[in-house]
Each structure stands twice: as C-alpha cells, then as structure tokens.
Coordinates of C-alpha atoms in Angstrom, one line a residue:
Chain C
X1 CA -76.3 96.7 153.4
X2 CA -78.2 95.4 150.2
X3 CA -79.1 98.8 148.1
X4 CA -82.4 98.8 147.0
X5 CA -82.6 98.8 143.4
X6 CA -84.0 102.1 142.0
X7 CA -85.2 100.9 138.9
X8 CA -86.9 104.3 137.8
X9 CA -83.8 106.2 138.4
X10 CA -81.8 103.5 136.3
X11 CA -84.3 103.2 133.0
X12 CA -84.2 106.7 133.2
X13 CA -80.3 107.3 133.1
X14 CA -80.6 104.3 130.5
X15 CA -82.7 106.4 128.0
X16 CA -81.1 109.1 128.3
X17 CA -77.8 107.9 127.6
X18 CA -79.1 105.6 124.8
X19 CA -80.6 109.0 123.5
X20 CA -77.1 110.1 122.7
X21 CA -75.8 106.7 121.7
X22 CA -78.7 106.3 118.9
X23 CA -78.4 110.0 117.9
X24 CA -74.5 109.2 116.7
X25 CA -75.4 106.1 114.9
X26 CA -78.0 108.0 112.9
X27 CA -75.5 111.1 112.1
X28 CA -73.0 108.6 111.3
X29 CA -75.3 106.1 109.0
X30 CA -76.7 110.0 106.9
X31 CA -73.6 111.0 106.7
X32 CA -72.1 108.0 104.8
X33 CA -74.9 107.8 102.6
X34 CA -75.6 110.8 101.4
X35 CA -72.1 112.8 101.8
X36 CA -68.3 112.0 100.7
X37 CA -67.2 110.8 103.7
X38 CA -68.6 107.7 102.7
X39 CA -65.3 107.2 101.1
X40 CA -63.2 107.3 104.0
X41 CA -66.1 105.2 106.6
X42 CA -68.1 102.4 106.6
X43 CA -72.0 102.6 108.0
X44 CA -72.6 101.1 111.2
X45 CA -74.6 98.7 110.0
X46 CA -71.4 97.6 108.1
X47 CA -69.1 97.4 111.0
X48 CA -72.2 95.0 113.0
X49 CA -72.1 92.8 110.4
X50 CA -68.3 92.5 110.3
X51 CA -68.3 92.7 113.9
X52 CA -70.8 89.3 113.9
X53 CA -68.9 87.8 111.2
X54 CA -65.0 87.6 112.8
X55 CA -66.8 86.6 115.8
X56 CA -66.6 82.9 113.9
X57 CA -64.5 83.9 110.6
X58 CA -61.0 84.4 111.6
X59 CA -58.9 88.3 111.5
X60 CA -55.3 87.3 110.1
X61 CA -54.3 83.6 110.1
X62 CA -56.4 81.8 112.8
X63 CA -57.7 84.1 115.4
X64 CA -61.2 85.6 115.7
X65 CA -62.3 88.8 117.2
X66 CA -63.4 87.1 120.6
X67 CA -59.5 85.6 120.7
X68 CA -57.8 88.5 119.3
X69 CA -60.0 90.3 122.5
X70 CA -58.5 86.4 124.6
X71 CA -55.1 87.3 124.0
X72 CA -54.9 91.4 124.9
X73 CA -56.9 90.6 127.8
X74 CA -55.0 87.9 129.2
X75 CA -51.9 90.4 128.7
X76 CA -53.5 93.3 130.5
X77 CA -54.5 90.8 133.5
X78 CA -51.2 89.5 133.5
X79 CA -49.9 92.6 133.8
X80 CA -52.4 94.2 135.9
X81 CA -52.0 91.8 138.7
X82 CA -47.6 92.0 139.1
X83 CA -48.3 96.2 139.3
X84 CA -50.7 96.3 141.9
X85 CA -48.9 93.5 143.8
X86 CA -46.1 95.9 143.5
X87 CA -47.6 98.8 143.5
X88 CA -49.8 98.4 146.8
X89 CA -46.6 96.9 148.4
X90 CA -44.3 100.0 147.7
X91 CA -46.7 102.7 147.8
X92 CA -47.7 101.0 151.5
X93 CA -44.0 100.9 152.5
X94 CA -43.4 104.5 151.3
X95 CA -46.6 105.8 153.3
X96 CA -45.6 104.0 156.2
X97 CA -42.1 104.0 156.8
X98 CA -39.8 107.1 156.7
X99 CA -36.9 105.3 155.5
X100 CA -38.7 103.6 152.1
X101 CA -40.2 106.6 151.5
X102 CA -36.6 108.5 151.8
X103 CA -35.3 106.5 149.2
X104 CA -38.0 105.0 147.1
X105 CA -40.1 108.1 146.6
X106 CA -37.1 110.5 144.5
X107 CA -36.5 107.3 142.1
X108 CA -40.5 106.6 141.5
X109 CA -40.7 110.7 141.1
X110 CA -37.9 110.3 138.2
X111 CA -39.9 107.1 136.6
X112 CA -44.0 108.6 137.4
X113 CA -44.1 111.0 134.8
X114 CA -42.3 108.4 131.6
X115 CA -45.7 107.4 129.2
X116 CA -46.0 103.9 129.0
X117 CA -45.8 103.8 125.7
X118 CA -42.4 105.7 125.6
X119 CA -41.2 102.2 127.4
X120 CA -42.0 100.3 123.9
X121 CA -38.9 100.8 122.3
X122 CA -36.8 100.0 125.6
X123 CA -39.0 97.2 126.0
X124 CA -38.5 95.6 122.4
X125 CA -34.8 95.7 123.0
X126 CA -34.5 94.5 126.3
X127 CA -36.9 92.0 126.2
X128 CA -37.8 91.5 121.7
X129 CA -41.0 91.4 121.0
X130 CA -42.3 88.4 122.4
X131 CA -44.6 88.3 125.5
X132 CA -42.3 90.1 128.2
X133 CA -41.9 93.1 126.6
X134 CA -45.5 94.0 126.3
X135 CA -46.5 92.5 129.8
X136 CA -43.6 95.0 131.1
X137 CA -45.3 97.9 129.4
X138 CA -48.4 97.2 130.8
X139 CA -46.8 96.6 134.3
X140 CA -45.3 100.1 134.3
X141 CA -49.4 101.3 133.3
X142 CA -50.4 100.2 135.7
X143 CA -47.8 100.4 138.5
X144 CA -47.1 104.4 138.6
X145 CA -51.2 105.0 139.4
X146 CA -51.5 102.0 141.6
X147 CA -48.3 103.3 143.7
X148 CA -49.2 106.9 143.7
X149 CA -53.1 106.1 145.3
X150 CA -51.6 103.8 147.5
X151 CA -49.3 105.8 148.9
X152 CA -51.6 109.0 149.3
X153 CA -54.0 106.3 151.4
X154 CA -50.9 105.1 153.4
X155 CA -49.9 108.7 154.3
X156 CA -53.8 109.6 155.6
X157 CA -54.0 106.5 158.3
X158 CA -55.5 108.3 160.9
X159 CA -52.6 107.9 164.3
X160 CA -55.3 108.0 166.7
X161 CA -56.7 105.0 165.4
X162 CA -53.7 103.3 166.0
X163 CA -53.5 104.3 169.1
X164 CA -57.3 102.7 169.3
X165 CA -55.7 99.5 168.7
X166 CA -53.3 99.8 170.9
X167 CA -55.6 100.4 173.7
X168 CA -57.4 97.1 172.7
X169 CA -54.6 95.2 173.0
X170 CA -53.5 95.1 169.5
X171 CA -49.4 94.5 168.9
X172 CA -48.0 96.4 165.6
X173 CA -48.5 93.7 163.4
X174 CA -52.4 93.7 164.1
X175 CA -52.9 97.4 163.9
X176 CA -51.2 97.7 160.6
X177 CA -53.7 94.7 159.7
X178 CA -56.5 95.7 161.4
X179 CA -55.9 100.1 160.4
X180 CA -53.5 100.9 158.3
X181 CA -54.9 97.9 155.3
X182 CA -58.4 98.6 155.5
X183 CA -58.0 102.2 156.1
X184 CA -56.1 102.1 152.4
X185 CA -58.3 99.6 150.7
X186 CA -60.3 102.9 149.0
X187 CA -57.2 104.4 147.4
X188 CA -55.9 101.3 146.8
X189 CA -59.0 100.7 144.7
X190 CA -59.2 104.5 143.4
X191 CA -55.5 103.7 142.0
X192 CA -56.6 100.0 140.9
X193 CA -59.5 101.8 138.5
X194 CA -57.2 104.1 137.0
X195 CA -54.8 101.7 136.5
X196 CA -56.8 99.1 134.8
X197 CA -57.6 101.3 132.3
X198 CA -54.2 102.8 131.0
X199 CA -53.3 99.0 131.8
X200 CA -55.8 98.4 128.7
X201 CA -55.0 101.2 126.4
X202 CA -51.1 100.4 126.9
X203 CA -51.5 96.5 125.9
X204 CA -53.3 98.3 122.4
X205 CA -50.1 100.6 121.9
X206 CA -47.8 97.6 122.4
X207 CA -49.9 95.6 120.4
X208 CA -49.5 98.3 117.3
X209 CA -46.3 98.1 117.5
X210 CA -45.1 94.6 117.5
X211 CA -47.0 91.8 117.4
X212 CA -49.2 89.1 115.7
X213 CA -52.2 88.7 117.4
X214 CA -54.3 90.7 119.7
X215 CA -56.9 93.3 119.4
X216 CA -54.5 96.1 118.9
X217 CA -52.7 93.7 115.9
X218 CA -56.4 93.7 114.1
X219 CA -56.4 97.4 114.0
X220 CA -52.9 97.6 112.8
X221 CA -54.0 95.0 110.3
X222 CA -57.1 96.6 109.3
X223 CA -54.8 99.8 108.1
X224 CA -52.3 98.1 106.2
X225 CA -54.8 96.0 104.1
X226 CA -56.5 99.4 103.5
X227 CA -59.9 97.7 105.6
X228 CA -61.8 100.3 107.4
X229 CA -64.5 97.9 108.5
X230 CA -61.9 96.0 110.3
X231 CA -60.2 98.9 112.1
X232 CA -63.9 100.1 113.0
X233 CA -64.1 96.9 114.7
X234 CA -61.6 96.8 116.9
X235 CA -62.2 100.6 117.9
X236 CA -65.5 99.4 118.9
X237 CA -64.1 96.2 120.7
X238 CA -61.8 98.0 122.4
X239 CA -64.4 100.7 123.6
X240 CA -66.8 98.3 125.0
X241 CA -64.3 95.9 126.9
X242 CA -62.5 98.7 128.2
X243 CA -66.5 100.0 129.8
X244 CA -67.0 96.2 131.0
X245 CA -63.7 96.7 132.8
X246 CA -64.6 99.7 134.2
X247 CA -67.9 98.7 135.2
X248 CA -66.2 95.3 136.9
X249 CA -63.9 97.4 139.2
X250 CA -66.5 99.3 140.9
X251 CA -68.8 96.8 140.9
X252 CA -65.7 94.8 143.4
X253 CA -65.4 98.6 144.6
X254 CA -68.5 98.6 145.8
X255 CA -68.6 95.1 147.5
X256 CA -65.3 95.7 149.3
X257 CA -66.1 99.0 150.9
X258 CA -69.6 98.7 151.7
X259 CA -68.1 100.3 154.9
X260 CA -67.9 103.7 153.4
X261 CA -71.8 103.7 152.0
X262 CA -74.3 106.0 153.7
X263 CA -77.8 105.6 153.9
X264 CA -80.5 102.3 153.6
Chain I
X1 CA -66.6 100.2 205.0
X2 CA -64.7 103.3 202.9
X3 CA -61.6 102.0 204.2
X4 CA -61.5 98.5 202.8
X5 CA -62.5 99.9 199.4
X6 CA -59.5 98.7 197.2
X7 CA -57.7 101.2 195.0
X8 CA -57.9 100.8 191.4
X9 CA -56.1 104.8 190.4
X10 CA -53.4 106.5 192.6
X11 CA -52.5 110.2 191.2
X12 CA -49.2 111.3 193.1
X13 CA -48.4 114.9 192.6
X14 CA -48.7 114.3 189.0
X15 CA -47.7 117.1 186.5
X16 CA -47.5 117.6 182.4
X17 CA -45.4 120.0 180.8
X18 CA -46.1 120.0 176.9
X19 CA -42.9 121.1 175.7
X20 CA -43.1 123.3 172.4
X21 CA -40.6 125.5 170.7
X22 CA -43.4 128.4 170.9
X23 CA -42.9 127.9 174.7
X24 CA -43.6 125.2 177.7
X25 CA -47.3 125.2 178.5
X26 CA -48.1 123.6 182.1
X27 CA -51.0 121.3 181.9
X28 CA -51.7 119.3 185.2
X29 CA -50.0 120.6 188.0
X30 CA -49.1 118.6 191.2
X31 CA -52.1 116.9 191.0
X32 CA -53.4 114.1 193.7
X33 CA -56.5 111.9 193.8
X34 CA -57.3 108.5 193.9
X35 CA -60.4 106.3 192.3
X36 CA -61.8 103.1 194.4
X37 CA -63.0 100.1 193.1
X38 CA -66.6 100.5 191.3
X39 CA -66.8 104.2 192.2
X40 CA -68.2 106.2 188.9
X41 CA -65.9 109.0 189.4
X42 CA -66.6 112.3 187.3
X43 CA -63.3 114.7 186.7
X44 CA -65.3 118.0 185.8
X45 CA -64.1 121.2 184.9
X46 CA -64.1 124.2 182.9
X47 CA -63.1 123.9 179.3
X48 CA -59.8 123.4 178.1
X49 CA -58.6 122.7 181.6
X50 CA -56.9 119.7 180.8
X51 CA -59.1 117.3 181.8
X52 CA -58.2 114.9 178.5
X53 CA -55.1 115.1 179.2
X54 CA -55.6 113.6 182.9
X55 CA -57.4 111.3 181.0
X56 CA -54.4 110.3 178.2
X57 CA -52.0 110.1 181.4
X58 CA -54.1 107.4 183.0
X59 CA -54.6 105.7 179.7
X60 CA -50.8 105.8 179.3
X61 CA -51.4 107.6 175.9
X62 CA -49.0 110.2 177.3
X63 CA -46.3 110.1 180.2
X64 CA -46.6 112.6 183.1
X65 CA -43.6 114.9 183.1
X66 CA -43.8 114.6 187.0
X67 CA -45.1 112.1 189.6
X68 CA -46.5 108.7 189.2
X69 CA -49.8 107.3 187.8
X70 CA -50.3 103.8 189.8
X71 CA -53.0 101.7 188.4
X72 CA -54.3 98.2 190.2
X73 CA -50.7 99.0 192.2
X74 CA -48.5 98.6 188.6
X75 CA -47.0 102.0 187.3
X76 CA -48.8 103.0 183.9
X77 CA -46.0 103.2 181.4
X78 CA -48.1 102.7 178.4
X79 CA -51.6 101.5 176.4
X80 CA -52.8 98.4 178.2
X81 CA -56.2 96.6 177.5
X82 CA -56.7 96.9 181.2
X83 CA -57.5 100.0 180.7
X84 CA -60.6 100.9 178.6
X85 CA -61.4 104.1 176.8
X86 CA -64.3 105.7 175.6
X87 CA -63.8 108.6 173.0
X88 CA -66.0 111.9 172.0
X89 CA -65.1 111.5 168.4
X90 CA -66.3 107.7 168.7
X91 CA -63.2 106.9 166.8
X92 CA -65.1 103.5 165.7
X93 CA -63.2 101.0 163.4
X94 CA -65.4 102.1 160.1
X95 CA -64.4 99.5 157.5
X96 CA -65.8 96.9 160.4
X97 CA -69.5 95.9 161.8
X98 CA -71.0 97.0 165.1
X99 CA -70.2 92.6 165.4
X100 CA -66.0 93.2 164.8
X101 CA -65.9 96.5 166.8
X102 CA -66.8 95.0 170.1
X103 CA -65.3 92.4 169.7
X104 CA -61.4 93.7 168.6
X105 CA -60.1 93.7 172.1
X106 CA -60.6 90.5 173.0
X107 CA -59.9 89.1 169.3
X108 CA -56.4 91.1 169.6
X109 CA -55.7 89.1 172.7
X110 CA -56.4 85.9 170.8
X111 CA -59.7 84.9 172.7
X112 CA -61.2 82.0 171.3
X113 CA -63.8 83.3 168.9
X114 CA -66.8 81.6 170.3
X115 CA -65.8 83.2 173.4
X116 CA -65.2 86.3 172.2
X117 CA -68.7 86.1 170.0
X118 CA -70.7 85.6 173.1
X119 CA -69.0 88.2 175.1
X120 CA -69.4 91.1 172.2
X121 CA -72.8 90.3 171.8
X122 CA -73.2 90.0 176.1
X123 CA -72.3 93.9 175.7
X124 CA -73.8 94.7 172.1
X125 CA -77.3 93.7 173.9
X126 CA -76.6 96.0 177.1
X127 CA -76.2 98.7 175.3
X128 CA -79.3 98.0 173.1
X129 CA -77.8 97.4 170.0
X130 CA -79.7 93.7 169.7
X131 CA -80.1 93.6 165.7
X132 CA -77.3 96.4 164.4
X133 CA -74.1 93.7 164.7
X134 CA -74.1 93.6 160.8
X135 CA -74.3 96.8 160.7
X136 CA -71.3 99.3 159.5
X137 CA -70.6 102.5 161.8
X138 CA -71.3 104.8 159.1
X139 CA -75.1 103.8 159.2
X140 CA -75.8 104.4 162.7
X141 CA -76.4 107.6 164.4
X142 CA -74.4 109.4 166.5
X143 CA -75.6 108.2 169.8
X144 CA -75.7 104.6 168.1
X145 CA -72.4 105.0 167.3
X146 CA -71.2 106.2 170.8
X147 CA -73.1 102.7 172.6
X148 CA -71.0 100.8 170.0
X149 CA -67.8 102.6 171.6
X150 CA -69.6 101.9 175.4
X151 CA -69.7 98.5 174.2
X152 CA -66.4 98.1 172.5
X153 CA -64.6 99.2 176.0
X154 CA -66.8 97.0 177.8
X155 CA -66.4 93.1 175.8
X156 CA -62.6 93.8 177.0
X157 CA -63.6 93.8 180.5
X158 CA -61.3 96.4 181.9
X159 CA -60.5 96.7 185.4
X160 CA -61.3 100.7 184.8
X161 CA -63.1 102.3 181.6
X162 CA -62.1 106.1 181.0
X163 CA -64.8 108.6 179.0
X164 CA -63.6 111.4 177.6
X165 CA -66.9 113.5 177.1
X166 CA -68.3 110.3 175.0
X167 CA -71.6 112.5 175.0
X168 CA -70.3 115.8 173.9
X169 CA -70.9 116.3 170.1
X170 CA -74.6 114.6 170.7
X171 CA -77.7 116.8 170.3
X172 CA -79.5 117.6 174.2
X173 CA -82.1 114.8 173.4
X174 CA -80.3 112.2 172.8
X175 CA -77.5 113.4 175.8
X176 CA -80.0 112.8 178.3
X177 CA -80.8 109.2 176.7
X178 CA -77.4 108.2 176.8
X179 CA -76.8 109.6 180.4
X180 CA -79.4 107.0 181.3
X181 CA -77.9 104.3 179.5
X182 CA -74.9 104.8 181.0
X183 CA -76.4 104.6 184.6
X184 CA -78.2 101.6 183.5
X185 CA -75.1 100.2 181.9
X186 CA -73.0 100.6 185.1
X187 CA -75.7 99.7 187.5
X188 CA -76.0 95.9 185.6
X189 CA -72.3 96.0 184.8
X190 CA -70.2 97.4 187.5
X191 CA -67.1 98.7 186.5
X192 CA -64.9 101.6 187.9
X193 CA -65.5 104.6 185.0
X194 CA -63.5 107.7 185.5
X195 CA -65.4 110.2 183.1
X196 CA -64.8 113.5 182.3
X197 CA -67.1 116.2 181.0
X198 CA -67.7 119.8 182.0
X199 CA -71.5 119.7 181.8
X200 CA -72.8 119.8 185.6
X201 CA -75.9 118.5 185.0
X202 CA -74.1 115.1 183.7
X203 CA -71.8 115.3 186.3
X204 CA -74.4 115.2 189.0
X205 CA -76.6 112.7 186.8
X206 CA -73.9 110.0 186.9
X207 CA -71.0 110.1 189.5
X208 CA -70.7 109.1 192.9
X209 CA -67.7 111.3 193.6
X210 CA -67.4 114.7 191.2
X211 CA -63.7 115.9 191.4
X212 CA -63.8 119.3 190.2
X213 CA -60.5 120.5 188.5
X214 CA -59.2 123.9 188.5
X215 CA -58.7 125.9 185.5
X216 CA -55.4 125.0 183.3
X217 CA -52.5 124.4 185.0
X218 CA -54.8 121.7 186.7
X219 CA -55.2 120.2 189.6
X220 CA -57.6 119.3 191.9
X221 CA -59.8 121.9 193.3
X222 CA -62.4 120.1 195.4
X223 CA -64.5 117.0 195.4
X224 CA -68.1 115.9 195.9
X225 CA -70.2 112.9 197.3
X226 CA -72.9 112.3 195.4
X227 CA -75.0 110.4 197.4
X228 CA -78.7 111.5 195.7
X229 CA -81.0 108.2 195.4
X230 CA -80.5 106.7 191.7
X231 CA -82.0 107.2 189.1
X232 CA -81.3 110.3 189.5
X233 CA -84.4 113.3 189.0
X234 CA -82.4 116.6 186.9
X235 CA -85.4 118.6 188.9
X236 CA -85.1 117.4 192.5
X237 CA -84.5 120.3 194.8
X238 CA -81.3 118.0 196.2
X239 CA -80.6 118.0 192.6
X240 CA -80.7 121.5 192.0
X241 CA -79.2 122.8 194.9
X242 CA -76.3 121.0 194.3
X243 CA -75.9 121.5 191.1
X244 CA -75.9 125.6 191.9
X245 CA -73.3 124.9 194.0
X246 CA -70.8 123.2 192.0
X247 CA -71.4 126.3 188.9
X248 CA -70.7 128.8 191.5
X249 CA -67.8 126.8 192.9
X250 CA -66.4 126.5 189.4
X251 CA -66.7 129.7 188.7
X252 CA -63.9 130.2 191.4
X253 CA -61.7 128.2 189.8
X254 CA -61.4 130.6 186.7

C-alpha cells in the first residue's frame, strides 16, 4: 500500500524540470537588460523583491499579497465545495436514474457549454458585486466539470456487480453505497481536478472585474497604476497556488483510490 | 443411507427461453436433477451449452421460463444470501480489501462486526490468504484473487455455494493448485458446491457426482459416481479410464 519513494527517479524529473524553469529566468533577466523590452518588463529579480516586499507591505489600502491570495482562495473554496456537492449529487442522479437523467440532462446540455466568465455580467446584476456574485461564478466553474465526470462514472457502474451485492445480501440502499459510490469516486475526482482549477481562474476573472481585494484586484490594480512589477506578481502568485492546488487534489486522489494502484 | 440424504436442489422439468427480437433461442430444456446435502456436484458439459445459465437459474439471477427450481424446499424467485456464488471473472469489490470482501455478506445482513471479523478471517485463513486482508484485489494475482471470491461465498455460510468455472481464465499451473484447494477447502468445510466447468479432468478431480449436460438446448444427458479415493491422483488408471469415458460420452452429446 505505502509506495516506495523512488528518490532517483524524482531528483531526476526535478532537474530536469528546473533546467527549463532556470533557462526562462535567464532569457528573461538578458533580455531586459540588454534589449528594449526592458521598457515594457521588469527583471525577475525585480518581481522577487516585490514579491518579498507585499508579503508584509500592503497592495491597495490594507491587504498584503498573502491576504489578497486569503480572500480569492477562500472564494474559490467556497465555491468549490456547493458545485461538487451539487455537482456529484446531479451527475449521480442523472447516471442512475432514467427519469433525472430525462429531464435534467437537455437543461445541463443548454447551460455546459456557457464560459464562466460570460456569467459575470448576469451575475453583477442579479446578485451586485458583492460576495454572491463571484462565489456564483465560481460555482458554475466548477459545477459543469464536476457534473459531467460524475455522471460518465455513474453511467459505467458495472450491473453485475450489483447483482454481486445482491447475492450477499445487500438491499438497494447498500449496493448503491457499497457499488455504485465507490465505483464513481475516480470520475468524481477526475471532475473534482478539472474543476478546481477553472474554479481558480474564474475567481481571477471575477476578481478583474469587480472588486476590491483579492488576487485578481492586485493585477487589475497593477495595470491601472501603470505597475508592471505588481501585475508580474500576481501572475506569479496565481501560477504557483493554482500548481499547489493541483498538486493537493491528486495527492487526496491518490489516498482515496489506493484501490485502483498496481504494483508494490 | 442414500435415501436419508436430505435435498438441498430439486430441478423439475426446468426450461429457458431467452426471448430476442432476432429470434427465441432455447437454452435449458426440460431439465431434471437434484443435489443432496454436502454432495460436490459438477454440471459438466461442452461449451456454450448453457451450463451458466443453469447456474443463474439456481442463483435466482434469472427465472426459468418453465418448471420450478426448489431450493432447501422454498421456490427460488430471486438473489438470496443462502445461496453463494463463485464467479470466473472474480467480480471482486476493487475499491475494498481482501478484509471488507469476505466479510460484505454477513456485514449486509447487519452481523455484529466482531462477529463478522472473526468469521471473514475463519475463511480468509482457509483459503490461505493469512497476511493479504489489507490488501486491495488489484494487487493479488489471479488465483489470489479467485480464493478471495472462495472465501467471500464462504464467511456467508450458504446452505449451497455455486462456481461458475471460478478456475477458467487461470494459467494450467495454478488450475491444478486451486483444484486442490478447493478439495481441501470442502473437505475442512463441508458445504453442498454445485460447480460447473467443462474441463474433465477437473470434473473428475473434484465431484462426487458429475452430471454431464447435453449440448444447447440442455438438459441432462447422464450422470456419474465418483467414488475414486480422495485426493484424487490425475494419473491413476481408475482415473484415466474414466476420464476417457466421460470425453467419448461427451462427444455424443454434440
């Protein structure tokens, strides 16, 4: 069950992927110096600095980069969590029973292919531009690819598995407990992944558009004060949270279906 | 003695029609035997003669189109716990350990889960498992896998365990290891086993009484006492001769 750590394998992959890493940093760093775009970017060693500096000196009126980074994320979990509540619980139904599916699936057809962010102007007006509205862009991020893997997961459950159960004694209640859920749980998390992630870049469009605080504010910010620095900032904060996210839902992939991994 | 025998499976004149709209295609025709209590009883028979399907009516996975199927003298009408099954493509519970497979029959039924515990691993070590109950399916071989789905039909202590073919995707090797675990199995466990294969050799290995089926529509063709010492030798002359004569007699049945 425990993996054994192949440390070779990983120091290696590291290297290798720092190689490109450093190799865009240098490009970057000549490129400023010694050519005009210069004018238009700042070196990286620039955008550290800045980087280390917001970390205790405030963007805007009181927030610093770690609480601008606070307030999108607690947004994007906010709205994370009601669309794959929802979205596990219709794309489940849908999979599983012919009559949710008959009516359910032609509406979320309709609303599936609708950009997140084309919900930002609907969303201002219905709901201004306080909290709701961007927490209800988010959800809709997030709820399409949540649904759409949950109900492809739903519609696989293998029968004769059910009629396993069955067999054993199980009533319908345990074998859509005991089958159908775990038999999901993989596209559930497939769609969770995906979903996190446009979760994260819709809470940065919303952001742009209306709002105060926030990572997505500071880049806004950044271009109306004319500040580069500051944009490059929060292109890099943005880039690195959005991996840690990543790297956090497979991580809970991984410990949830140990059940699929082959091998030692 | 054979009189007293109690009667766990009465077949009366039992027949499946699978009704299609390229056509109706007769399965099991009028067919009529019964099991006894204990007896390891082996439904053999060419390929695609219907044998799993015998074995789906008894299960109650499907309902005859004619006759009866009387089990323990109740009418099967449907899936019952009291009625094991042991499946060629394993058809384990993957997302649970070697621990939670054996022990989902009785845990469906709401036994207590010290109980329950006890009983799984009871059957987990008789099949030779002692060690793997952490384990996850996907990590055991496929002849590991099959004595998780021995055991898993076992902890719910039927009063009749049905194999379809358990052995039939393993490699030769480990078919003959299993064929001894089985007889070691039901010789420390006795249980009434109605298994089906169409490998003679197997056949001869483990039953007591061989039913040999005819070819599809089936029914029953003719049927064998076993009564060769156990363990059984796969070279014995007894053996051999046998064995020759239930291949030529299937042959008839084509």
């Amino acid at each position: 069950m425990k993996a054994k750590f192949n440390t070779k394998g990983f120091v290696n992959s590291l290297f290798f992927s720092l190689i490109g890493i450093v190799a865009v940093l240098i490009l970057w760093t000549l490129g400023v110096n010694y050519t005009t775009v210069g004018l238009l970017l700042p070196t990286p060693m620039e955008v550290l600095e800045r980087a280390i500096y917001t970390m205790s000196n405030p963007i805007g009126r009181t927030n610093t980069l770690l609480m601008h980074l606070a307030v999108s994320l607690r947004r994007v979990l906010v709205g994370f969590t009601l669309s794959a509540l929802c979205g596990v619980i219709l794309g489940i139904a849908m999979g599983r029973f012919k009559m949710v599916e008959a009516i359910f699936k032609p509406l979320f057809e309709l609303v599936r292919p609708i950009p997140s962010v084309a919900w930002i102007p609907l969303a201002i007006v219905w709901f201004g531009i306080g909290e709701t509205a961007k927490i209800y862009i988010i959800f809709m991020a997030g709820f399409v690819n949540i649904t759409v893997n949950t109900y492809a997961g739903a519609k696989q459950v293998d029968e004769n598995m059910l009629g396993v159960a069955r067999m054993l004694g199980a009533n319908e209640l345990q074998a859509f407990f005991h089958v159908v859920i775990p038999s999901c749980v993989p596209y559930i998390f497939a769609g969770m992944q995906v979903g996190l992630s446009t979760c994260w870049m819709a809470v940065l469009a919303a952001e742009m558009v209306s709002s105060t605080e926030g990572i997505g504010w500071t880049i806004t910010a950044g271009q109306e004060n004319g500040d580069m620095t500051q944009i490059f900032v929060g292109i890099i904060a943005i880039a690195i949270v959005g991996l840690l996210l990543a790297v956090l839902m497979r991580w809970a992939e991984r410990v949830l279906c140990s059940w699929r991994v082959r091998g030692k | 003695m054979m009189k007293e025998r109690k009667t766990v499976i009465e077949c009366r004149n039992v027949s499946k029609t699978f009704y299609s709209m390229a056509g109706d295609n007769l399965v099991v025709d009028n067919l009529n035997f019964n099991v006894y209590e204990n007896e390891f009883v082996v439904l053999f028979g060419p390929g695609q003669c219907g044998k799993s399907t015998i074995l789906n009516l008894i299960a109650g996975l499907e309902k005859p189109t004619g006759g009866e199927i009387i089990v323990s003298g109740e009418k099967v009408t449907g899936p019952s716990p009291k009625r094991g099954m042991v499946y060629q493509t394993t058809n384990l519970f993957m997302w649970y350990t070697v621990m939670q497979n054996v022990e989902f029959g009785p845990k469906m039924q709401g036994v207590p889960k010290k109980v329950r515990r006890e009983r799984a691993q009871k059957y987990i070590d008789l099949v030779g498992l002692k060690g793997f109950e952490k384990h996850f399916p996907v990590k055991l071989s496929g002849g590991m896998q099959q004595r998780v789905g021995i055991a898993r039909a076992y902890a719910n202590e039927p009063e009749l365990i049905c194999m379809d073919e358990p052995f039939g995707h393993l490699d030769a090797q480990t078919r003959y290891l299993m064929e001894e675990e089985v007889e070691r199995i039901s010789n420390s466990d006795r249980r009434t086993v109605v298994f089906v294969t169409n490998n003679a050799e197997e056949a001869i290995y483990l039953a007591d009484r061989i039913i040999l089926l005819h070819n599809c529509p089936t029914s029953v063709h003719k049927e064998y006492i076993v009564d060769l010492p156990r363990p059984r030798d796969y070279t014995s002359p007894d053996f051999l001769a046998l064995r020759e004569q239930i291949t030529a007699e299937m042959d008839n049945t084509l």
